[in-house]
Short mmCIF file of C-alpha atoms and ligand atoms in Angstrom, two decimals:
data_model
loop_
_atom_site.label_atom_id
_atom_site.label_comp_id
_atom_site.label_asym_id
_atom_site.label_seq_id
_atom_site.Cartn_x
_atom_site.Cartn_y
_atom_site.Cartn_z
CA MET A 1 21.34 -84.14 34.37
CA ASN A 2 20.73 -87.58 35.78
CA ILE A 3 19.39 -90.05 33.17
CA LEU A 4 18.17 -93.54 33.99
CA VAL A 5 18.70 -96.08 31.25
CA ILE A 6 16.36 -99.11 31.35
CA ASN A 7 16.48 -102.29 29.30
CA ALA A 8 13.46 -104.40 30.33
CA GLY A 9 13.43 -108.08 29.34
CA SER A 10 10.79 -110.75 29.80
CA SER A 11 12.00 -111.49 33.34
CA SER A 12 14.61 -108.95 33.91
CA ILE A 13 15.33 -105.21 34.29
CA LYS A 14 18.80 -103.93 33.47
CA TYR A 15 19.41 -100.32 34.62
CA GLN A 16 22.10 -97.70 34.71
CA LEU A 17 21.95 -94.23 36.32
CA MET A 18 24.27 -91.72 34.65
CA ASP A 19 25.16 -88.14 35.45
CA LEU A 20 25.45 -86.30 32.11
CA THR A 21 25.66 -82.76 33.59
CA ASP A 22 28.96 -82.08 31.91
CA SER A 23 28.48 -82.49 28.18
CA ARG A 24 32.04 -83.88 27.64
CA HIS A 25 32.24 -86.26 30.52
CA TYR A 26 29.69 -88.60 32.06
CA SER A 27 29.78 -90.73 35.12
CA VAL A 28 27.89 -93.93 36.08
CA MET A 29 26.38 -93.41 39.53
CA ALA A 30 24.74 -96.83 39.85
CA SER A 31 23.93 -99.81 37.76
CA GLY A 32 22.33 -103.17 38.16
CA LEU A 33 20.43 -106.21 36.97
CA ILE A 34 17.26 -107.64 38.37
CA GLU A 35 16.71 -111.11 37.11
CA LYS A 36 14.04 -113.88 37.50
CA ILE A 37 11.12 -111.62 37.89
CA GLY A 38 7.98 -113.78 38.28
CA GLU A 39 10.02 -116.76 39.53
CA PRO A 40 9.85 -118.00 43.21
CA MET A 41 13.12 -116.18 43.88
CA GLY A 42 14.39 -113.17 42.02
CA ARG A 43 17.95 -111.92 42.07
CA VAL A 44 19.08 -108.38 42.47
CA ASN A 45 22.67 -107.34 41.56
CA HIS A 46 23.16 -103.59 42.36
CA GLN A 47 26.31 -101.60 42.12
CA ILE A 48 27.01 -98.10 43.13
CA PHE A 49 30.05 -95.86 42.21
CA LYS A 50 31.01 -93.26 44.86
CA GLY A 51 34.25 -91.42 45.18
CA GLY A 52 35.96 -93.71 42.65
CA GLU A 53 34.95 -96.80 44.58
CA LYS A 54 32.64 -99.50 43.50
CA GLN A 55 30.29 -101.11 46.01
CA ARG A 56 28.27 -104.18 45.17
CA PHE A 57 25.03 -105.37 46.73
CA VAL A 58 23.37 -108.76 45.97
CA GLU A 59 20.02 -109.92 47.31
CA GLU A 60 17.50 -112.66 46.57
CA ILE A 61 13.94 -111.59 46.84
CA HIS A 62 10.55 -112.58 45.40
CA LEU A 63 9.52 -110.10 42.68
CA PRO A 64 6.06 -111.12 41.30
CA SER A 65 6.16 -108.60 38.36
CA HIS A 66 8.09 -105.81 36.71
CA ARG A 67 6.30 -103.32 38.91
CA GLU A 68 7.86 -104.79 42.06
CA GLY A 69 11.15 -105.05 40.15
CA MET A 70 11.06 -101.27 39.30
CA SER A 71 10.00 -100.50 42.79
CA ARG A 72 13.19 -102.27 44.03
CA VAL A 73 15.25 -100.29 41.63
CA VAL A 74 13.82 -97.02 42.97
CA ALA A 75 14.33 -98.17 46.62
CA LEU A 76 17.94 -99.11 45.87
CA LEU A 77 18.79 -95.90 44.04
CA THR A 78 17.26 -93.79 46.91
CA ASP A 79 18.40 -95.99 49.84
CA PRO A 80 20.25 -93.88 52.46
CA GLN A 81 23.20 -96.41 52.54
CA ARG A 82 23.18 -98.02 49.08
CA GLY A 83 21.57 -95.18 47.13
CA VAL A 84 23.01 -92.33 45.09
CA ILE A 85 20.00 -89.96 45.03
CA ARG A 86 17.61 -88.76 47.64
CA ASP A 87 14.36 -89.37 45.69
CA ALA A 88 13.11 -90.29 42.23
CA ALA A 89 12.59 -86.61 41.32
CA GLU A 90 16.31 -86.29 40.99
CA ILE A 91 16.05 -88.35 37.78
CA GLN A 92 15.43 -85.91 34.89
CA GLY A 93 14.81 -88.47 32.12
CA VAL A 94 14.44 -92.16 31.53
CA GLY A 95 15.72 -93.74 28.34
CA HIS A 96 14.33 -97.15 27.35
CA ARG A 97 15.87 -99.59 24.91
CA VAL A 98 13.16 -100.84 22.62
CA LEU A 99 13.75 -103.56 20.01
CA ASN A 100 11.60 -102.83 17.06
CA CYS A 101 9.56 -99.90 15.80
CA GLY A 102 9.49 -100.97 12.18
CA GLU A 103 9.50 -98.08 9.70
CA ALA A 104 7.52 -95.73 12.07
CA TYR A 105 10.53 -93.88 13.47
CA THR A 106 13.97 -93.24 12.14
CA ASP A 107 15.32 -91.80 15.39
CA THR A 108 14.83 -91.68 19.12
CA VAL A 109 11.52 -90.24 20.30
CA LEU A 110 9.78 -88.93 23.36
CA VAL A 111 7.21 -91.51 24.42
CA ASP A 112 3.50 -90.65 24.01
CA ALA A 113 0.38 -92.73 23.26
CA GLN A 114 1.26 -93.10 19.58
CA VAL A 115 4.75 -94.30 20.34
CA LYS A 116 3.36 -96.84 22.75
CA LYS A 117 0.81 -97.96 20.12
CA THR A 118 3.63 -98.47 17.57
CA ILE A 119 5.60 -100.56 19.95
CA ARG A 120 2.48 -102.63 20.55
CA ASP A 121 1.83 -102.91 16.83
CA PHE A 122 5.25 -104.48 16.49
CA PHE A 123 4.68 -107.21 19.17
CA PRO A 124 4.39 -109.85 16.30
CA LEU A 125 7.79 -108.81 14.89
CA GLY A 126 9.54 -108.62 18.32
CA PRO A 127 7.55 -111.09 20.40
CA LEU A 128 10.28 -111.66 22.99
CA HIS A 129 11.37 -108.07 23.43
CA ASN A 130 8.70 -105.48 22.49
CA PRO A 131 6.15 -106.57 25.14
CA PRO A 132 8.57 -106.39 28.11
CA ASN A 133 10.08 -103.16 26.65
CA LEU A 134 6.64 -101.62 26.64
CA MET A 135 5.95 -102.91 30.17
CA GLY A 136 9.17 -101.29 31.29
CA ILE A 137 8.01 -97.93 29.87
CA GLU A 138 4.59 -98.16 31.50
CA VAL A 139 5.96 -99.15 34.93
CA ALA A 140 8.66 -96.30 34.72
CA GLU A 141 5.83 -93.86 33.83
CA GLU A 142 4.30 -94.71 37.26
CA PHE A 143 7.43 -94.42 39.26
CA PHE A 144 8.99 -91.42 37.42
CA ALA A 145 5.77 -89.57 36.61
CA HIS A 146 7.64 -86.23 36.52
CA SER A 147 10.36 -87.42 34.05
CA PRO A 148 10.12 -87.61 30.31
CA GLN A 149 10.34 -91.14 29.00
CA VAL A 150 12.28 -91.65 25.83
CA ALA A 151 12.36 -94.68 23.52
CA VAL A 152 15.61 -95.59 21.79
CA PHE A 153 14.92 -98.24 19.09
CA ASP A 154 17.39 -100.92 18.18
CA THR A 155 16.20 -100.78 14.59
CA ALA A 156 16.10 -97.01 14.01
CA PHE A 157 19.73 -96.54 12.87
CA HIS A 158 19.19 -99.04 10.04
CA GLN A 159 16.23 -97.17 8.58
CA THR A 160 18.56 -95.42 6.10
CA MET A 161 19.08 -98.71 4.21
CA PRO A 162 17.83 -98.55 0.63
CA PRO A 163 15.08 -100.94 -0.55
CA LYS A 164 17.63 -103.09 -2.44
CA ALA A 165 19.24 -103.86 0.97
CA TYR A 166 16.13 -104.22 3.06
CA LEU A 167 13.72 -106.07 0.79
CA TYR A 168 13.76 -109.84 0.58
CA ALA A 169 13.23 -111.39 -2.95
CA VAL A 170 9.84 -112.79 -1.98
CA PRO A 171 6.19 -112.09 -2.97
CA ARG A 172 5.74 -108.29 -2.66
CA GLU A 173 2.65 -108.60 -0.51
CA TRP A 174 4.74 -110.13 2.29
CA TYR A 175 6.26 -106.71 2.63
CA THR A 176 3.23 -104.49 1.79
CA GLN A 177 0.74 -106.49 3.92
CA TYR A 178 2.88 -108.15 6.55
CA ARG A 179 5.82 -105.76 6.89
CA LEU A 180 8.36 -108.51 6.18
CA ARG A 181 11.76 -106.91 5.46
CA ARG A 182 15.27 -106.56 6.87
CA TYR A 183 15.06 -104.37 9.97
CA GLY A 184 18.52 -104.98 11.50
CA PHE A 185 19.31 -104.75 15.20
CA HIS A 186 22.16 -103.59 17.50
CA GLY A 187 21.46 -100.12 15.93
CA THR A 188 22.39 -98.28 19.08
CA SER A 189 25.77 -100.00 19.16
CA HIS A 190 26.49 -99.45 15.46
CA LYS A 191 25.49 -95.75 15.72
CA TYR A 192 27.68 -95.19 18.75
CA ILE A 193 30.61 -96.94 16.96
CA ALA A 194 30.11 -94.79 13.82
CA ARG A 195 30.32 -91.57 15.93
CA GLU A 196 33.26 -92.77 18.05
CA THR A 197 35.21 -93.94 14.94
CA ALA A 198 34.67 -90.65 13.26
CA ASN A 199 36.08 -88.88 16.41
CA PHE A 200 39.01 -91.24 16.47
CA LEU A 201 39.79 -90.73 12.83
CA GLY A 202 39.30 -86.96 13.17
CA LYS A 203 36.75 -86.90 10.31
CA PRO A 204 33.23 -85.51 10.15
CA LEU A 205 30.77 -88.39 10.67
CA ALA A 206 29.06 -87.51 7.34
CA GLU A 207 32.29 -88.40 5.57
CA THR A 208 33.17 -91.51 7.56
CA ASN A 209 32.97 -94.92 5.80
CA ILE A 210 33.26 -97.99 7.99
CA ILE A 211 32.30 -101.63 8.47
CA SER A 212 31.17 -101.95 12.12
CA ILE A 213 31.57 -105.52 13.45
CA HIS A 214 29.66 -106.07 16.71
CA LEU A 215 30.64 -109.46 18.11
CA GLY A 216 28.94 -110.14 21.46
CA ASN A 217 26.38 -112.61 22.60
CA GLY A 218 24.62 -111.57 19.45
CA CYS A 219 26.73 -110.71 16.46
CA SER A 220 25.99 -108.36 13.56
CA MET A 221 27.81 -106.12 11.03
CA ALA A 222 26.75 -102.84 9.56
CA ALA A 223 28.04 -101.17 6.30
CA ILE A 224 28.15 -97.47 7.11
CA ARG A 225 28.64 -95.07 4.21
CA ASN A 226 28.97 -91.34 4.97
CA GLY A 227 27.89 -91.97 8.57
CA LYS A 228 24.69 -93.73 7.55
CA CYS A 229 23.78 -97.43 7.55
CA VAL A 230 23.43 -98.85 4.05
CA ASP A 231 23.27 -102.53 4.95
CA THR A 232 23.35 -104.85 7.90
CA THR A 233 23.49 -108.59 8.53
CA MET A 234 20.56 -109.14 10.86
CA GLY A 235 17.18 -109.37 9.21
CA VAL A 236 13.53 -109.36 10.18
CA THR A 237 14.68 -110.88 13.44
CA PRO A 238 18.16 -111.11 14.98
CA LEU A 239 18.62 -114.65 13.69
CA GLU A 240 20.03 -113.77 10.25
CA GLY A 241 23.60 -113.13 9.29
CA LEU A 242 26.68 -113.96 11.32
CA VAL A 243 27.26 -117.09 13.36
CA MET A 244 26.55 -116.22 17.06
CA GLY A 245 26.92 -117.78 20.46
CA THR A 246 23.67 -119.82 20.12
CA ARG A 247 22.14 -118.57 16.90
CA SER A 248 22.85 -120.12 13.42
CA GLY A 249 22.88 -116.97 11.35
CA ASP A 250 22.35 -117.49 7.56
CA ILE A 251 20.95 -120.80 6.59
CA ASP A 252 19.03 -122.26 3.58
CA PRO A 253 15.39 -121.98 4.63
CA ALA A 254 14.61 -125.32 2.91
CA ALA A 255 16.87 -127.04 5.52
CA LEU A 256 14.12 -126.32 8.10
CA GLU A 257 11.50 -128.53 6.34
CA TYR A 258 14.02 -131.33 5.81
CA ILE A 259 15.15 -131.39 9.47
CA MET A 260 11.52 -130.99 10.77
CA GLU A 261 10.58 -134.03 8.67
CA GLN A 262 13.56 -136.05 9.98
CA THR A 263 13.10 -135.16 13.70
CA GLY A 264 9.29 -134.41 14.03
CA MET A 265 10.04 -130.93 15.36
CA ASP A 266 7.40 -128.32 14.86
CA ILE A 267 8.25 -124.78 13.65
CA HIS A 268 8.49 -123.40 17.19
CA GLN A 269 10.91 -126.10 18.23
CA MET A 270 12.94 -125.55 15.01
CA LEU A 271 13.20 -121.80 15.67
CA ASN A 272 14.08 -122.43 19.30
CA ALA A 273 16.90 -124.77 18.08
CA LEU A 274 18.10 -122.17 15.51
CA ASN A 275 18.09 -119.42 18.13
CA LYS A 276 19.24 -121.23 21.30
CA GLN A 277 21.00 -124.51 20.30
CA SER A 278 22.92 -123.51 17.25
CA GLY A 279 25.91 -121.20 16.48
CA LEU A 280 29.08 -121.94 18.44
CA LYS A 281 27.11 -123.94 20.90
CA GLY A 282 25.63 -126.16 18.23
CA LEU A 283 28.97 -126.66 16.53
CA CYS A 284 31.19 -127.39 19.54
CA GLY A 285 29.03 -127.46 22.70
CA VAL A 286 29.91 -124.13 24.24
CA ASN A 287 28.79 -120.63 23.40
CA ASP A 288 31.33 -118.52 25.29
CA MET A 289 34.10 -117.50 22.95
CA ARG A 290 36.66 -117.63 25.78
CA GLU A 291 35.99 -121.31 26.14
CA VAL A 292 35.95 -121.91 22.44
CA VAL A 293 39.41 -120.27 22.08
CA GLU A 294 40.71 -122.22 25.02
CA ARG A 295 39.59 -125.48 23.51
CA THR A 296 41.19 -124.71 20.12
CA ALA A 297 44.46 -124.07 21.95
CA LYS A 298 44.24 -127.62 23.45
CA GLY A 299 43.68 -129.07 19.98
CA ASN A 300 39.90 -129.61 20.21
CA GLU A 301 38.73 -130.21 16.59
CA GLN A 302 35.13 -129.30 16.99
CA ALA A 303 36.03 -126.01 18.63
CA GLU A 304 38.59 -125.36 15.91
CA THR A 305 35.99 -125.93 13.17
CA ALA A 306 33.42 -123.80 15.07
CA LEU A 307 35.99 -120.94 15.26
CA GLN A 308 36.85 -121.24 11.55
CA ILE A 309 33.16 -121.00 10.55
CA PHE A 310 32.54 -118.05 12.88
CA CYS A 311 35.40 -116.11 11.44
CA TYR A 312 34.94 -117.18 7.81
CA ARG A 313 31.26 -115.81 7.95
CA ILE A 314 32.65 -112.41 9.10
CA GLN A 315 35.21 -112.46 6.28
CA LYS A 316 32.62 -113.07 3.67
CA TYR A 317 30.55 -110.16 4.89
CA ILE A 318 33.71 -107.93 5.01
CA GLY A 319 34.14 -108.62 1.34
CA ALA A 320 30.52 -107.99 0.52
CA TYR A 321 30.41 -104.69 2.58
CA MET A 322 33.59 -103.46 0.98
CA ALA A 323 31.77 -103.63 -2.37
CA VAL A 324 28.92 -101.51 -0.97
CA VAL A 325 30.62 -99.00 1.29
CA LYS A 326 33.31 -97.78 -1.16
CA ASN A 327 36.32 -95.67 0.04
CA LEU A 328 36.37 -97.57 3.26
CA ASP A 329 38.21 -95.80 6.04
CA ALA A 330 38.13 -98.63 8.63
CA ILE A 331 36.76 -101.94 9.77
CA VAL A 332 35.87 -101.67 13.50
CA PHE A 333 35.72 -104.51 15.99
CA THR A 334 33.42 -104.06 19.06
CA ALA A 335 31.49 -105.77 21.89
CA GLY A 336 32.58 -108.63 24.16
CA ILE A 337 34.33 -110.76 21.57
CA GLY A 338 35.36 -107.97 19.16
CA GLU A 339 36.99 -105.88 22.00
CA ASN A 340 38.51 -108.73 23.93
CA SER A 341 39.37 -111.67 21.68
CA TRP A 342 42.60 -110.97 19.80
CA PRO A 343 42.67 -114.55 18.34
CA VAL A 344 39.23 -113.88 16.66
CA ARG A 345 40.44 -110.53 15.22
CA GLU A 346 43.57 -112.28 13.98
CA ARG A 347 41.68 -115.01 12.22
CA VAL A 348 39.17 -112.61 10.69
CA CYS A 349 41.91 -110.42 9.20
CA ARG A 350 44.16 -113.29 8.20
CA ASP A 351 44.46 -113.73 4.38
CA LEU A 352 42.66 -110.39 3.70
CA GLU A 353 45.78 -108.42 2.85
CA HIS A 354 44.66 -108.40 -0.83
CA LEU A 355 41.73 -106.22 0.32
CA GLY A 356 43.98 -103.75 2.05
CA LEU A 357 43.53 -105.20 5.52
CA SER A 358 46.91 -105.69 7.14
CA LEU A 359 46.92 -106.51 10.88
CA ASP A 360 49.86 -105.70 13.16
CA LEU A 361 50.01 -108.83 15.24
CA ASP A 362 51.66 -107.12 18.24
CA LYS A 363 49.25 -104.25 18.38
CA ASN A 364 46.37 -106.74 18.02
CA SER A 365 47.42 -108.87 21.04
CA ALA A 366 48.38 -105.95 23.29
CA PRO A 367 45.75 -105.73 26.03
CA SER A 368 43.92 -102.38 26.21
CA ARG A 369 40.40 -101.06 26.99
CA GLU A 370 40.83 -97.94 24.93
CA ALA A 371 39.83 -97.24 21.35
CA ARG A 372 42.94 -98.19 19.29
CA ALA A 373 44.28 -98.88 15.81
CA ILE A 374 45.69 -102.37 15.21
CA GLU A 375 46.67 -102.24 11.50
CA LYS A 376 50.25 -102.14 10.28
CA GLU A 377 51.83 -98.73 9.76
CA GLY A 378 50.76 -97.26 6.42
CA ALA A 379 48.09 -99.92 5.66
CA PRO A 380 45.47 -98.52 3.25
CA ILE A 381 42.51 -99.45 5.49
CA ARG A 382 42.48 -98.82 9.23
CA ILE A 383 41.61 -101.72 11.56
CA LEU A 384 40.23 -100.47 14.83
CA VAL A 385 39.03 -101.81 18.14
CA VAL A 386 36.47 -99.37 19.60
CA PRO A 387 34.62 -100.25 22.93
CA THR A 388 30.88 -99.90 22.49
CA ASN A 389 28.64 -98.33 25.15
CA GLU A 390 24.98 -98.79 24.32
CA GLU A 391 23.85 -97.39 27.76
CA LEU A 392 25.78 -94.18 27.11
CA GLN A 393 24.40 -93.80 23.67
CA ILE A 394 20.83 -94.29 25.00
CA ALA A 395 21.53 -91.77 27.82
CA LEU A 396 23.02 -89.19 25.38
CA GLU A 397 20.05 -89.48 23.06
CA THR A 398 17.62 -89.22 25.88
CA LYS A 399 19.29 -86.08 27.11
CA GLU A 400 19.32 -84.57 23.57
CA ILE A 401 15.59 -85.31 23.09
CA ILE A 402 14.73 -83.78 26.47
CA GLU A 403 16.79 -80.65 25.82
CA ARG A 404 15.20 -80.29 22.41
CA GLY A 405 11.80 -80.96 23.89
CA THR A 406 10.79 -82.49 20.57
CA ALA A 407 7.46 -84.18 20.14
CA PRO A 408 7.76 -87.44 18.22
CA GLU A 409 7.53 -87.33 14.48
CA GLN A 410 6.33 -90.27 12.47
CA SER A 411 8.02 -90.93 9.22
CA ALA A 412 6.13 -92.23 6.19
P1 AMP R 1 28.49 -108.86 25.00
O1 AMP R 1 27.19 -109.29 24.46
O2 AMP R 1 29.12 -107.71 24.23
O3 AMP R 1 28.46 -108.59 26.54
O4 AMP R 1 29.56 -110.02 24.85
C1 AMP R 1 29.50 -111.18 25.66
C2 AMP R 1 30.34 -112.26 25.02
O5 AMP R 1 31.73 -111.75 24.84
C3 AMP R 1 30.52 -113.46 25.91
O6 AMP R 1 29.55 -114.39 25.72
C4 AMP R 1 31.90 -114.03 25.55
O7 AMP R 1 31.68 -114.98 24.47
C5 AMP R 1 32.57 -112.84 24.83
N1 AMP R 1 33.75 -112.49 25.64
C6 AMP R 1 33.88 -111.64 26.71
N2 AMP R 1 35.19 -111.47 27.08
C7 AMP R 1 35.92 -112.17 26.22
C8 AMP R 1 37.34 -112.51 26.09
N3 AMP R 1 38.23 -112.00 26.88
N4 AMP R 1 37.70 -113.26 25.00
C9 AMP R 1 36.79 -113.83 24.23
N5 AMP R 1 35.50 -113.61 24.25
C10 AMP R 1 35.02 -112.83 25.22
#
């Protein structure tokens, strides 16, 4: 079964075509990123994987809208030289990453008019992502009219949180009338990590207790008890929680008024600063963790402080989530920083021996792309590095929904 995974952004389309015919193995046939849609010159970066070889193709082309962008994706996938399928009918399902569906769905669903309405209803709570996500679905419906379209929500995995974890201590009507609550994001990644970790530990998912630590461009943690999410660090938007590349994470909301008064910024400029000019970038000028670590090695004090703040915030949430998960099996590092940056993992685990976290420094710094354990032999809590794969998770859920042929069900 060929599944196309689509992540449509405001000016981009990220795609991956996977062959999931064999239930135990999958292969990526093609992947790519179309950027700068709507700008004078768009950029296409297309890769195909044939016979164990990777071929790359880059072009610059004007793409006025997502429709032209998707048309280019279809043309590239079916191109006699650069393509991997003969025509679009060879795609049996399309899985879309969608940011926020609120409380409407607790799982992945087949797209129908009601699902599209729900995605639209949540435009105000996902203003940067939900509109292009819906556009991606509508354009894909035109180009892949014969294929089921499936929506995989970034918030769905977190819907098992209890009210004590998802409600803010604010006037109740803010929740009942305006739907203000913790939704949490990166759900597709945390769900994939929960399943992969259970497999790694040889335990049923329903008995697996972990803290999943996703450290990429965006960073979040999830407390997962018996395979289900019971708390997460991101909130009503992805701004809350951990320090990130350019996002502040947790901050006293009263600080906003004070700085707005001092600088004359309005609330939009303030939120832009908290989302795009803060985090590692705000603290030391660069948002890529590789560069931050390099600067610390050269004795740069700002980078050193930034790295300490980044790791300290993670340590605090590890402590908090140990209290809520109980009988913890493992803490699990994943995503760009979590999988690749051994200095970050070392600093996070440093001084947490009293909590049962005992890192083996050699295992931690040994390069590997595989899921692996990096704790000391016999330590009470496992410390794992598990590579995430959100595209595969979306493709697997899409395949499952299509095979089940389920109509979407709305929860309460
Ligand atoms: P992701 O969002 O999962 O693709 O993660 C992207 C981020 O991972 C980048 O912005 C880098 O900060 C970080 N990253 C990737 N590779 C490394 C590495 N080898 N060491 C440290 N950070 C890395």
